[in-house]
Coordinates of C-alpha atoms in Angstrom, one line a residue:
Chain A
X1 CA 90.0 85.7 85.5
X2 CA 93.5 85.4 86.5
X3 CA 95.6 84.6 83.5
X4 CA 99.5 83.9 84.5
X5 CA 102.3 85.6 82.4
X6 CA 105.2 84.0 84.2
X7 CA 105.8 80.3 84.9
X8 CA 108.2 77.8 84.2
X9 CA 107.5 74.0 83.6
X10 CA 109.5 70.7 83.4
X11 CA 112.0 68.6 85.0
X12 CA 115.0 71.0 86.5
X13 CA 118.4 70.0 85.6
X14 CA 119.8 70.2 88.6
X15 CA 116.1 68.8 91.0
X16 CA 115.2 70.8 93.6
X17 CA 112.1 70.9 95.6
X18 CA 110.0 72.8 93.3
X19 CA 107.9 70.2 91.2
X20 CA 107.1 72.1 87.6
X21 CA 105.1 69.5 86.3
X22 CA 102.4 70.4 84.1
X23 CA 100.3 68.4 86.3
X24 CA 101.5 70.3 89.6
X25 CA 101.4 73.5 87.9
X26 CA 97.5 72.7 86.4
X27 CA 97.2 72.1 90.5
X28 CA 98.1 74.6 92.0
X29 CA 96.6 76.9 89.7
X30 CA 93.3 75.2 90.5
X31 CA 94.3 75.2 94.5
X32 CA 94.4 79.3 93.7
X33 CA 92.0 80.1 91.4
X34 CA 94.3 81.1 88.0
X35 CA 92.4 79.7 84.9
X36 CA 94.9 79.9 82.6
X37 CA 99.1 80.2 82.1
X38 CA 102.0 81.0 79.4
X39 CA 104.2 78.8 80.3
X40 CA 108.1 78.5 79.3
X41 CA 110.3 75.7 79.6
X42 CA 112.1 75.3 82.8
X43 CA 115.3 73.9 80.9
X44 CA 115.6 76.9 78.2
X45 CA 119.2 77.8 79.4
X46 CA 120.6 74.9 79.9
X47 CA 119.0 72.3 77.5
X48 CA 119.0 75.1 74.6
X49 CA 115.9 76.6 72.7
X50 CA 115.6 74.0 69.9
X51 CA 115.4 71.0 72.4
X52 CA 113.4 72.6 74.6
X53 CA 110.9 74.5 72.0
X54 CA 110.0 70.9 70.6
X55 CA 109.9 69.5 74.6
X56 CA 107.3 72.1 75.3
X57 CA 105.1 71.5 72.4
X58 CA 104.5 68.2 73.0
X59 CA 104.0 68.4 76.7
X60 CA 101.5 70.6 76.1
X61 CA 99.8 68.2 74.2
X62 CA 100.2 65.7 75.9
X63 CA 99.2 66.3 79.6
X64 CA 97.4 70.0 79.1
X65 CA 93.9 68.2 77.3
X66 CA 91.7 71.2 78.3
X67 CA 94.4 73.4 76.9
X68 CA 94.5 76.2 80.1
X69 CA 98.1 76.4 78.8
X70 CA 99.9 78.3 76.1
X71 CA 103.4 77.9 75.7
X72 CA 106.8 80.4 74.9
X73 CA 108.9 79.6 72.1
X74 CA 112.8 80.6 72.3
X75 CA 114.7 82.2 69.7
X76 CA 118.1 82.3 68.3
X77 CA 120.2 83.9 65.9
X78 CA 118.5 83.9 62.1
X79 CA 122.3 83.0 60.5
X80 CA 122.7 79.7 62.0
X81 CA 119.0 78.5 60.7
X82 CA 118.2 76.5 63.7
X83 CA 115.0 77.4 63.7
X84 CA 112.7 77.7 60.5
X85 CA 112.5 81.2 58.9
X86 CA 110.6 83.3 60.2
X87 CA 106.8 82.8 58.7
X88 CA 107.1 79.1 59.0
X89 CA 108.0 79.5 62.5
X90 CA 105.1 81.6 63.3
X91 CA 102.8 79.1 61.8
X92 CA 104.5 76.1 63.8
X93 CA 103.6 78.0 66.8
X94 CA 99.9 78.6 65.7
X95 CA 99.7 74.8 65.4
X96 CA 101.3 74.0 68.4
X97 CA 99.9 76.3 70.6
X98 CA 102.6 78.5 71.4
X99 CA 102.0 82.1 72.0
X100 CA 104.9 84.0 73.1
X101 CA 108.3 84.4 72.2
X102 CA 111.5 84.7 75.0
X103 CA 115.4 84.6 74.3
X104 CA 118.1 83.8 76.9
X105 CA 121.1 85.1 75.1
X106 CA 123.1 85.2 77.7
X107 CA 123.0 81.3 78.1
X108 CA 122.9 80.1 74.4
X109 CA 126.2 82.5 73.9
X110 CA 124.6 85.5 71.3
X111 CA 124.6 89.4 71.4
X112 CA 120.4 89.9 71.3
X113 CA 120.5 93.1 68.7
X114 CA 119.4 93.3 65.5
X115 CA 122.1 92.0 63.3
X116 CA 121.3 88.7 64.9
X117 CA 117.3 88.8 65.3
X118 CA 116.1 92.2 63.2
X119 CA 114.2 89.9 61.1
X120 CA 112.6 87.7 63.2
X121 CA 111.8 90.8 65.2
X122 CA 110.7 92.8 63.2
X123 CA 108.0 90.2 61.6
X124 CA 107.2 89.3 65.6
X125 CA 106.8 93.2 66.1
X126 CA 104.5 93.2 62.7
X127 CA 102.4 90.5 63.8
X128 CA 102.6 91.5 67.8
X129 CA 103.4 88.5 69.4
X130 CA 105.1 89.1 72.9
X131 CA 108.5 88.8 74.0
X132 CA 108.7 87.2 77.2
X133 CA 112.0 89.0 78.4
X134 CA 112.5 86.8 81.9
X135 CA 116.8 87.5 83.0
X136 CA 117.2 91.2 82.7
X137 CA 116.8 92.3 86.0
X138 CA 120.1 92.2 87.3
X139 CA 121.2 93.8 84.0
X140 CA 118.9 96.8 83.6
X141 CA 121.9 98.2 80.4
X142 CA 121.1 95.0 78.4
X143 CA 117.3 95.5 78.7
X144 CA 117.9 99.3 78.0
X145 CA 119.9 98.7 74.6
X146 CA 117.1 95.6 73.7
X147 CA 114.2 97.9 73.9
X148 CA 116.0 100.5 72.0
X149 CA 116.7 98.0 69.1
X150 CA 113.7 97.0 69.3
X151 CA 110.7 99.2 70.4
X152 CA 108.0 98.4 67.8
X153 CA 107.8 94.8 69.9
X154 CA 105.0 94.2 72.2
X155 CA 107.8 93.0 75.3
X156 CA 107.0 92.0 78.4
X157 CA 109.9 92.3 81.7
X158 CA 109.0 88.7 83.7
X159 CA 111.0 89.0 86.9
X160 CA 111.4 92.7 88.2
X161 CA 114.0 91.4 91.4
X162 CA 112.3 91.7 94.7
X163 CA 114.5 95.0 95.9
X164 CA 112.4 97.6 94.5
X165 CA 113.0 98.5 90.6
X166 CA 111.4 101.7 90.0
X167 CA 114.2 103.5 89.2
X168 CA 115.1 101.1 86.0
X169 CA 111.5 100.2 85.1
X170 CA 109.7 103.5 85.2
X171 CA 111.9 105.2 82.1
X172 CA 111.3 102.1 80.3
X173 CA 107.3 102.1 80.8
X174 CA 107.5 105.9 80.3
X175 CA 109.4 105.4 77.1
X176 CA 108.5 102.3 75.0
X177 CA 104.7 102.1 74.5
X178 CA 105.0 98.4 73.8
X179 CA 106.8 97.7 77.1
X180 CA 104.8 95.8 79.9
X181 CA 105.9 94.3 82.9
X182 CA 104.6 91.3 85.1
X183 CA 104.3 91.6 88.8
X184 CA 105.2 88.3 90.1
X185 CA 108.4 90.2 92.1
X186 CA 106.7 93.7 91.7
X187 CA 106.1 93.8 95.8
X188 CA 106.6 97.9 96.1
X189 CA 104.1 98.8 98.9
X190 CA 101.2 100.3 97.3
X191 CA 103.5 99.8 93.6
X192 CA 100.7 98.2 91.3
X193 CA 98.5 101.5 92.5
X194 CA 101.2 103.9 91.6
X195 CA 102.3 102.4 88.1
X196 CA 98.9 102.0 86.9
X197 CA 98.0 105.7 87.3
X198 CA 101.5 106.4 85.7
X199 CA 101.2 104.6 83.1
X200 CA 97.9 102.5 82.9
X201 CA 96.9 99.5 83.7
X202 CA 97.1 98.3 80.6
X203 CA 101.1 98.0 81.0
X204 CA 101.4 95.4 83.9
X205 CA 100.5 91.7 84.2
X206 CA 99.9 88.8 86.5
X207 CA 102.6 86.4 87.1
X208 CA 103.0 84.3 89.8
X209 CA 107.0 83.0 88.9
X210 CA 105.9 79.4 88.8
X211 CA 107.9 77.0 90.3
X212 CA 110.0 79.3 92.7
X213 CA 107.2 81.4 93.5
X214 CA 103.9 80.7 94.7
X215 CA 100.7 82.1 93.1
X216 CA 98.8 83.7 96.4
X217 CA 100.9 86.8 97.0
X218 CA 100.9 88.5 94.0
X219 CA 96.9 87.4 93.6
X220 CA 96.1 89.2 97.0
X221 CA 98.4 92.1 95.9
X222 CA 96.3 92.9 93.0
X223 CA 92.8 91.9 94.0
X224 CA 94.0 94.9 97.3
X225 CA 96.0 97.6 95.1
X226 CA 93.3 99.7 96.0
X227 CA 92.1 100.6 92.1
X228 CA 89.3 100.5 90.0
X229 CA 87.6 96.9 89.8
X230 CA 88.1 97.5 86.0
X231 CA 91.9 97.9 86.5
X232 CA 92.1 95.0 88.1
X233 CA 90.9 92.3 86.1
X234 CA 93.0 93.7 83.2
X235 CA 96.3 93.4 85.3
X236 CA 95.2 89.9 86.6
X237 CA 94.2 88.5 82.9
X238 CA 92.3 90.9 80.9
X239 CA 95.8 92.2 79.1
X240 CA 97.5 89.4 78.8
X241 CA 94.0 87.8 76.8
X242 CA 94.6 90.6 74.7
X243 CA 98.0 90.3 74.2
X244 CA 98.1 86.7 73.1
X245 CA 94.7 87.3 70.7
X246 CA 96.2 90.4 69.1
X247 CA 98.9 88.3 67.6
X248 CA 98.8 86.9 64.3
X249 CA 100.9 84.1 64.2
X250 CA 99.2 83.2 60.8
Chain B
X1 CA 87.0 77.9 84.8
X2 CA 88.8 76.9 87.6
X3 CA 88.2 73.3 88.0
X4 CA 88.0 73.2 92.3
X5 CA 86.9 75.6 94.5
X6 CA 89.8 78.3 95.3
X7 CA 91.5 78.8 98.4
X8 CA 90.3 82.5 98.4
X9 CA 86.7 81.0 98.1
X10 CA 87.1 78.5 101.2
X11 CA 84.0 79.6 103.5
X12 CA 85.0 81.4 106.7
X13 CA 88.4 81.1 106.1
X14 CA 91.3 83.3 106.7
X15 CA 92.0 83.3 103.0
X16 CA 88.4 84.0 102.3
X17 CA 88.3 86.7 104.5
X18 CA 91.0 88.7 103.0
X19 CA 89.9 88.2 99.5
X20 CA 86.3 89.7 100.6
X21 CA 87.6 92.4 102.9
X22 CA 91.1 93.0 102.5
X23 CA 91.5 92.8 106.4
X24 CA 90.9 89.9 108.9
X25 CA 89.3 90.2 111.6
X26 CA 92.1 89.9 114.1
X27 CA 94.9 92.4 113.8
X28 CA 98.2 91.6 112.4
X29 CA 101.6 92.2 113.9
X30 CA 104.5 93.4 111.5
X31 CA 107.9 93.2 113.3
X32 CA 109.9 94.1 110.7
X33 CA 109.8 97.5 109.4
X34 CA 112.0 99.9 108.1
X35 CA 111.1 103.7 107.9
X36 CA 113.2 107.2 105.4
X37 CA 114.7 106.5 102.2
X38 CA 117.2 104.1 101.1
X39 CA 120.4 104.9 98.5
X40 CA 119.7 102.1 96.2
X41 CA 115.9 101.7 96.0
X42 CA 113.3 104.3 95.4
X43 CA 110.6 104.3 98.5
X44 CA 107.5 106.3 97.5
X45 CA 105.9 105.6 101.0
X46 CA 108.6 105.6 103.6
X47 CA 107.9 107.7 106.2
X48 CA 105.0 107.8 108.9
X49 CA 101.6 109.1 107.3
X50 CA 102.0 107.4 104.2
X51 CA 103.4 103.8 106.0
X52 CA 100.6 104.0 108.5
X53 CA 97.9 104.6 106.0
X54 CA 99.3 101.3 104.1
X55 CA 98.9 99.0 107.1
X56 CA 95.1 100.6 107.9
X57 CA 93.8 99.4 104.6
X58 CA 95.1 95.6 106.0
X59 CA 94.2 96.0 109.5
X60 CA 98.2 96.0 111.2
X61 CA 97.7 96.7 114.6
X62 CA 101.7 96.9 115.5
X63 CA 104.5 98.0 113.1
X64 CA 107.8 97.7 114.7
X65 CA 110.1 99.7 112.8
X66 CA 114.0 100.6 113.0
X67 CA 114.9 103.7 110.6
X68 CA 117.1 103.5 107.7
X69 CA 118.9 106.4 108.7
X70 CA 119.7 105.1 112.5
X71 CA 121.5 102.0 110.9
X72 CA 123.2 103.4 107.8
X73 CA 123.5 106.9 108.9
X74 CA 123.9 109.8 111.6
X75 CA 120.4 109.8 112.7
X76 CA 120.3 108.9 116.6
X77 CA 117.1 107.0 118.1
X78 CA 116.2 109.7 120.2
X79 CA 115.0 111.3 117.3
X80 CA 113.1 108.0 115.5
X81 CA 111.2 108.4 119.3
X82 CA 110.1 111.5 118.2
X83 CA 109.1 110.6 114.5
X84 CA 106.8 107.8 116.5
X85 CA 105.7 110.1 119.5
X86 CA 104.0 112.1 116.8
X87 CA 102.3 108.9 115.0
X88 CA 99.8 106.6 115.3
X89 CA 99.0 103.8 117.7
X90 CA 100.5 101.5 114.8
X91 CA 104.3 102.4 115.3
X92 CA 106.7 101.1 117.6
X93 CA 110.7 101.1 117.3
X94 CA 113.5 99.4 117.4
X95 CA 116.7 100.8 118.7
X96 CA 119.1 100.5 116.0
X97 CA 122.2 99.2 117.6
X98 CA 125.8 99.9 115.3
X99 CA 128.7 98.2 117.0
X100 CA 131.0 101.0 115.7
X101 CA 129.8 103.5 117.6
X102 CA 129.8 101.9 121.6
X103 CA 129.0 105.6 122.9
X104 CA 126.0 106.2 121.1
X105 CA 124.8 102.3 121.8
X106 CA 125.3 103.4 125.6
X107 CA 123.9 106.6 125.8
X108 CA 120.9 105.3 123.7
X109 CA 120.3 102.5 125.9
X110 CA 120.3 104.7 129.0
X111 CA 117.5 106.8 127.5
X112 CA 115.8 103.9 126.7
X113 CA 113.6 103.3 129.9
X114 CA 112.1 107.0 128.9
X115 CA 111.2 105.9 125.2
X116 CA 107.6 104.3 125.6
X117 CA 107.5 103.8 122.0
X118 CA 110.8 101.5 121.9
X119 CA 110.6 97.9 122.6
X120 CA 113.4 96.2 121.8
X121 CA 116.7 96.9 119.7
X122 CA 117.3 95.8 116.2
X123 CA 121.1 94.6 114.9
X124 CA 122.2 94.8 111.2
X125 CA 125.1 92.5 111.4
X126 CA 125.9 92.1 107.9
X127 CA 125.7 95.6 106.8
X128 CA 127.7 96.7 109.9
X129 CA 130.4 93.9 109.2
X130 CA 130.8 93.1 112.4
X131 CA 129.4 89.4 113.5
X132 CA 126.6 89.0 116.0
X133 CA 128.9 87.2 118.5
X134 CA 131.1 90.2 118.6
X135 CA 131.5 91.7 121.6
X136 CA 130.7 94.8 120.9
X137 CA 127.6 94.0 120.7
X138 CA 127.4 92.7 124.5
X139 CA 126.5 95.8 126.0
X140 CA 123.3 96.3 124.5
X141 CA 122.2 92.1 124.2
X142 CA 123.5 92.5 128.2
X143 CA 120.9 95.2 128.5
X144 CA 118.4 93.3 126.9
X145 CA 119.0 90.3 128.9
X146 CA 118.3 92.4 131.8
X147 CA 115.2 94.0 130.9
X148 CA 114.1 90.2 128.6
X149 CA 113.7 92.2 125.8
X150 CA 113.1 91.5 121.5
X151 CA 116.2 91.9 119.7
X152 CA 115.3 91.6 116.0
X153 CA 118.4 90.6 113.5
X154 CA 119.0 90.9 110.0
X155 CA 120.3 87.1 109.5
X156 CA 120.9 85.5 105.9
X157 CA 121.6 82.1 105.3
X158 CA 125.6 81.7 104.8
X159 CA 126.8 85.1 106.0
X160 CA 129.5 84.6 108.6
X161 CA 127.9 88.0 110.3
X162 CA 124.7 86.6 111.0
X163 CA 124.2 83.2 109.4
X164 CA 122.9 79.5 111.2
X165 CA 125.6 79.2 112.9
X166 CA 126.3 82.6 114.6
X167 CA 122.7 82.9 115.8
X168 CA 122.7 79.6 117.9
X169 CA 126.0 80.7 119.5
X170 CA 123.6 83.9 120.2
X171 CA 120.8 82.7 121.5
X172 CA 122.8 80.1 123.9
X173 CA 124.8 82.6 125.1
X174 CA 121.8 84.8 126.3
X175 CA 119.2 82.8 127.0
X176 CA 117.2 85.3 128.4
X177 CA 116.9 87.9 125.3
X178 CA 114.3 87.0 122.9
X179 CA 115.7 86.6 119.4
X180 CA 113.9 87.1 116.0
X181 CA 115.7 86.2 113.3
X182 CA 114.8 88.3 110.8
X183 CA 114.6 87.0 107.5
X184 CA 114.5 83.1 109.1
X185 CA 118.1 82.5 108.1
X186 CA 117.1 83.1 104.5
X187 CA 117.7 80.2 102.3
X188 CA 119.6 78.1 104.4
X189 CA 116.7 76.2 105.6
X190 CA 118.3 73.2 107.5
X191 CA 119.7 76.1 109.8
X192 CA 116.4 77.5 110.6
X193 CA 115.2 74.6 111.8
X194 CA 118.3 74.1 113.9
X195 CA 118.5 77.8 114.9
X196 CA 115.0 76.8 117.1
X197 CA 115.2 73.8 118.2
X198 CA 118.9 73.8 118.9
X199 CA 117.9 77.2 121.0
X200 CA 116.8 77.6 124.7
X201 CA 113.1 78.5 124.1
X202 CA 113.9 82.1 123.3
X203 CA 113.9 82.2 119.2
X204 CA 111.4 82.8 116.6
X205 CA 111.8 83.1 112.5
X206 CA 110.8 86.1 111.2
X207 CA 109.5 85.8 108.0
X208 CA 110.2 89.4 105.9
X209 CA 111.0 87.9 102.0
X210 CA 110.0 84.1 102.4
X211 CA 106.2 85.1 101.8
X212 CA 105.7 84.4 98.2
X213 CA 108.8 81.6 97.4
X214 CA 106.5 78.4 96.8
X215 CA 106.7 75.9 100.0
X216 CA 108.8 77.3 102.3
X217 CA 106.5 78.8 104.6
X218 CA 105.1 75.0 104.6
X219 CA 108.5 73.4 105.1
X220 CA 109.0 75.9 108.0
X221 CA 106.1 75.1 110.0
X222 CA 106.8 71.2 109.5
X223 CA 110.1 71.7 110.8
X224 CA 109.5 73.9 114.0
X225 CA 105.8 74.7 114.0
X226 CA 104.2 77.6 113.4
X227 CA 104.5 78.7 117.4
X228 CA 108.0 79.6 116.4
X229 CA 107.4 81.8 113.5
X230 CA 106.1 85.4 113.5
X231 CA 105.1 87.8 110.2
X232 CA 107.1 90.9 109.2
X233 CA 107.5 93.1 105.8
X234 CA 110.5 95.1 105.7
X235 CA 107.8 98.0 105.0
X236 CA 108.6 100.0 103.0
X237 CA 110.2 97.6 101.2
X238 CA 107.5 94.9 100.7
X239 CA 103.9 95.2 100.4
X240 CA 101.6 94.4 102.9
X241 CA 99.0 92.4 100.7
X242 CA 101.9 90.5 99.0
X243 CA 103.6 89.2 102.1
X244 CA 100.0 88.5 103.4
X245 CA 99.1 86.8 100.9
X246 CA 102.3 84.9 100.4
X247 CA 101.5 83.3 104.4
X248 CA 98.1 82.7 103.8
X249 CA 98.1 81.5 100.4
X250 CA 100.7 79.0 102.2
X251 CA 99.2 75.2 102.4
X252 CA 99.3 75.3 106.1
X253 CA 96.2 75.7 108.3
X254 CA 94.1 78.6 110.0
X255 CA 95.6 78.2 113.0
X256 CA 98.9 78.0 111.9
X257 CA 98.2 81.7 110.0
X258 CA 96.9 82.7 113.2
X259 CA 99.6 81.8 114.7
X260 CA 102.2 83.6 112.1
X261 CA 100.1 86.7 112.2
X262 CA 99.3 87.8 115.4
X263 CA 98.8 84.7 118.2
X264 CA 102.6 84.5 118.8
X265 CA 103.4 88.0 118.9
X266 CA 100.8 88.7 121.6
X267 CA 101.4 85.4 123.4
X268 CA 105.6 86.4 123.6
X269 CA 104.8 89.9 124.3
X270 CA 101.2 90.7 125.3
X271 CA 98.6 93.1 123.6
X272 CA 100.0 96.1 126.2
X273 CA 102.2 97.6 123.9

């Protein structure tokens, strides 16, 4: 079972030839062999988190009927109550089928530390819902003062850059128990093999980076890292099930 | 759940093979390798033993390599020759050319005939600043002229070293050098196309870092056919089963893979090798 940790869906703002349709992504997901996605909205940094939260909601409604999706809330800053507090949130997610939390601070124009989000984190950390952290890997300092604010939270790096990032990723897998990345731009020759016996297997997840990435590569990666059957099917689903049904959004 | 039957689960596919076996069973061609550790990236599988046992498990027949260390430092390629005279079958070199240092590039080249293991030279424009229509590069593209031999370049999509543009210029100017672009002109996909078809029957893409970026492959084969474009990893920097499975997870046919991975390679340069 291949469950996807890392893809983006909806209409970009600015086109391009990547269709992120629900329907294209339900597609090619079927063209591969992935049975199920979290998915994020493709417009969070442009069209903002509140916009975009609702957006997702009800395309996943709508045009996701056998429900292979589950969807990635974004947060904000607690002081400006954009979004409801923290409990009712949770509970809107339950209903709506949202799994995961991300935040794109840079974009929406906050500092991500705990005077703005402690709360909120701390009750996601509390109830271990996932933090989708997807823009960090050209700035390894942010992601290093994030996941020491906030180490009780389950987080998971989406997008490691393509240029090899052992050196910034091992101290943070070595360091924060919670901390788990996805492999979608994880291509280190032999790489999956060599952080799994580091650090388990349990640490690293399928992504394929839906719509600018394709699903195949990173599928063939991990079906060939050369470890235990076992160890496989956690990194290309089993974790991620476990992640997402270990949370108690209610 | 899956609601159709997967690529990987195609009968007698190429994809179908892979997912079973983890090799095919044709050999694959990798003509773009690297080889020694790199200042900004941390290689746990850069040099010979550990590379070669990598491209076993997927069945690489040919790994042509230039060393780090040749391009961005002191090392000199009669010692990569030695590194690869006390390898595998798998490894062949490059001779990495750097335009600031005209004595070594002639001295290298007049070893060359005595190197069995080198097959053609490799040119790092953009690292070396120094644009591929320079001439100081024309003593060693004269020498490949000469002797029709590969010349493998770094090109990116853009850069005035080695973008679109330069490369045609290249490739018309010596028509008798075969040219892979390395990296297919990364990301500036309208010059791809043009950098083959605008050419005189002497250019292929080389694919190191498309594998994996949804449709490109596919819009690359539309636009010059998959006769024109040839596989390669940047080993150690990319993983053999990802870049693999980026082309063959690609919506393009068997052939065409066939093609990518080892049909063109043998077809430009024969199995003798």
């Amino acid at each position: 079972m291949f469950f996807d940790a890392n893809c983006q869906v909806g209409l970009p703002m600015n086109g391009g030839a990547a269709t992120a349709t629900i329907p294209a992504l339900l597609a090619e997901m079927d063209r591969n062999g992935v049975d199920r996605a979290l998915v994020r909205h493709i417009n969070i940094d442009p069209d903002g988190a509140v916009v975009t939260n609702e957006e997702l909601a009800v395309m996943l409604a709508n045009e996701d009927p056998a429900a292979r999706l589950c969807g990635v809330w974004c947060i904000l800053p607690e002081q400006c109550h954009e979004l409801p507090p923290p409990d009712e949130f949770f509970a809107a997610m339950k209903r709506q089928r949202i799994g995961a939390l991300t935040l794109s601070p840079g974009a929406h124009r906050w500092v991500p530390s705990r005077l703005c989000i402690g709360k909120l984190m701390d009750a996601a950390a509390e109830r271990r819902v996932p933090v989708i952290l997807p823009n960090y890997s050209s700035r390894w300092s942010d992601l290093y003062q994030f996941m020491a604010d906030f180490p009780r939270n389950t987080c998971i790096l989406a997008n490691t850059g393509r240029w090899g990032a052992d050196r910034a990723i091992r101290p943070l897998l070595e360091h924060y128990e919670h901390f788990h990345v996805e492999l979608s731009t994880y291509w280190v020759p032999e790489g999956i093999k060599d952080l799994a016996e580091l650090y388990g297997p349990e640490r690293l997840l399928y992504g394929s980076g839906f719509p600018e990435l394709n699903h195949g590569s990173t599928m063939l990666s991990i079906r060939h890292a050369n470890i235990a059957d076992a160890w496989s099917r956690l990194i290309a689903g089993g974790n991620l099930a476990r992640l997402l049904e270990g949370a108690q959004l209610s | 759940m899956s609601r159709t039957q997967a690529l990987w689960e195609q009968p007698g596919s190429v994809a179908e093979q892979f997912w079973r076996h983890g090799r095919a069973d044709f050999p694959i061609y990798d003509m773009h390798g690297h080889m020694g550790a790199h200042n900004a990236i941390y290689f746990a599988r850069c040099e010979a033993p550990a590379m070669d046992a990598h491209l076993a498990r997927i069945g690489v027949r040919r790994l042509v390599f230039s060393h780090h260390s040749a391009l961005m430092g002191s090392m000199r390629n009669a010692a990569v020759h030695r590194i690869v005279e006390g390898c595998s079958e798998r490894l062949r070199m490059y001779v990495a050319i750097n335009p600031h240092y005209p004595e070594f590039i002639k001295e290298d080249l007049a070893l060359f005939d005595k190197w069995p293991f080198a097959i053609g030279l490799k040119m790092l424009s953009a690292y070396h600043q120094v644009a591929v229509t320079d001439r100081r590069y024309e003593y060693a593209l004269k020498f490949a002229s000469e002797r029709h031999l590969p010349v493998l370049n770094h090109t990116w999509g853009g850069v005035p070293y080695c973008g679109g543009p330069q490369l045609l210029e290249l490739s018309q100017r010596y028509p008798n050098v075969i040219f892979f672009h390395g990296h297919s002109i990364f990301g500036d996909w309208d010059w791809s196309r043009r950098c083959i078809v605008e050419a005189p029957g002497n250019c292929y893409l080389e694919l190191t870092a498309v594998p994996g970026l949804r449709g490109i492959i596919e819009r690359l084969v539309r636009d010059v056919g998959s006769e024109r474009i040839i596989y390669g990893t940047d080993l150690p920097w990319f993983d053999e089963y990802q870049v693999t499975g980026g082309v063959i997870s690609a919506d393009i046919g068997d052939d065409d893979i066939k093609n990518i991975l080892y049909r063109n390679v043998e077809r430009v340069l024969g199995t003798d090798w």
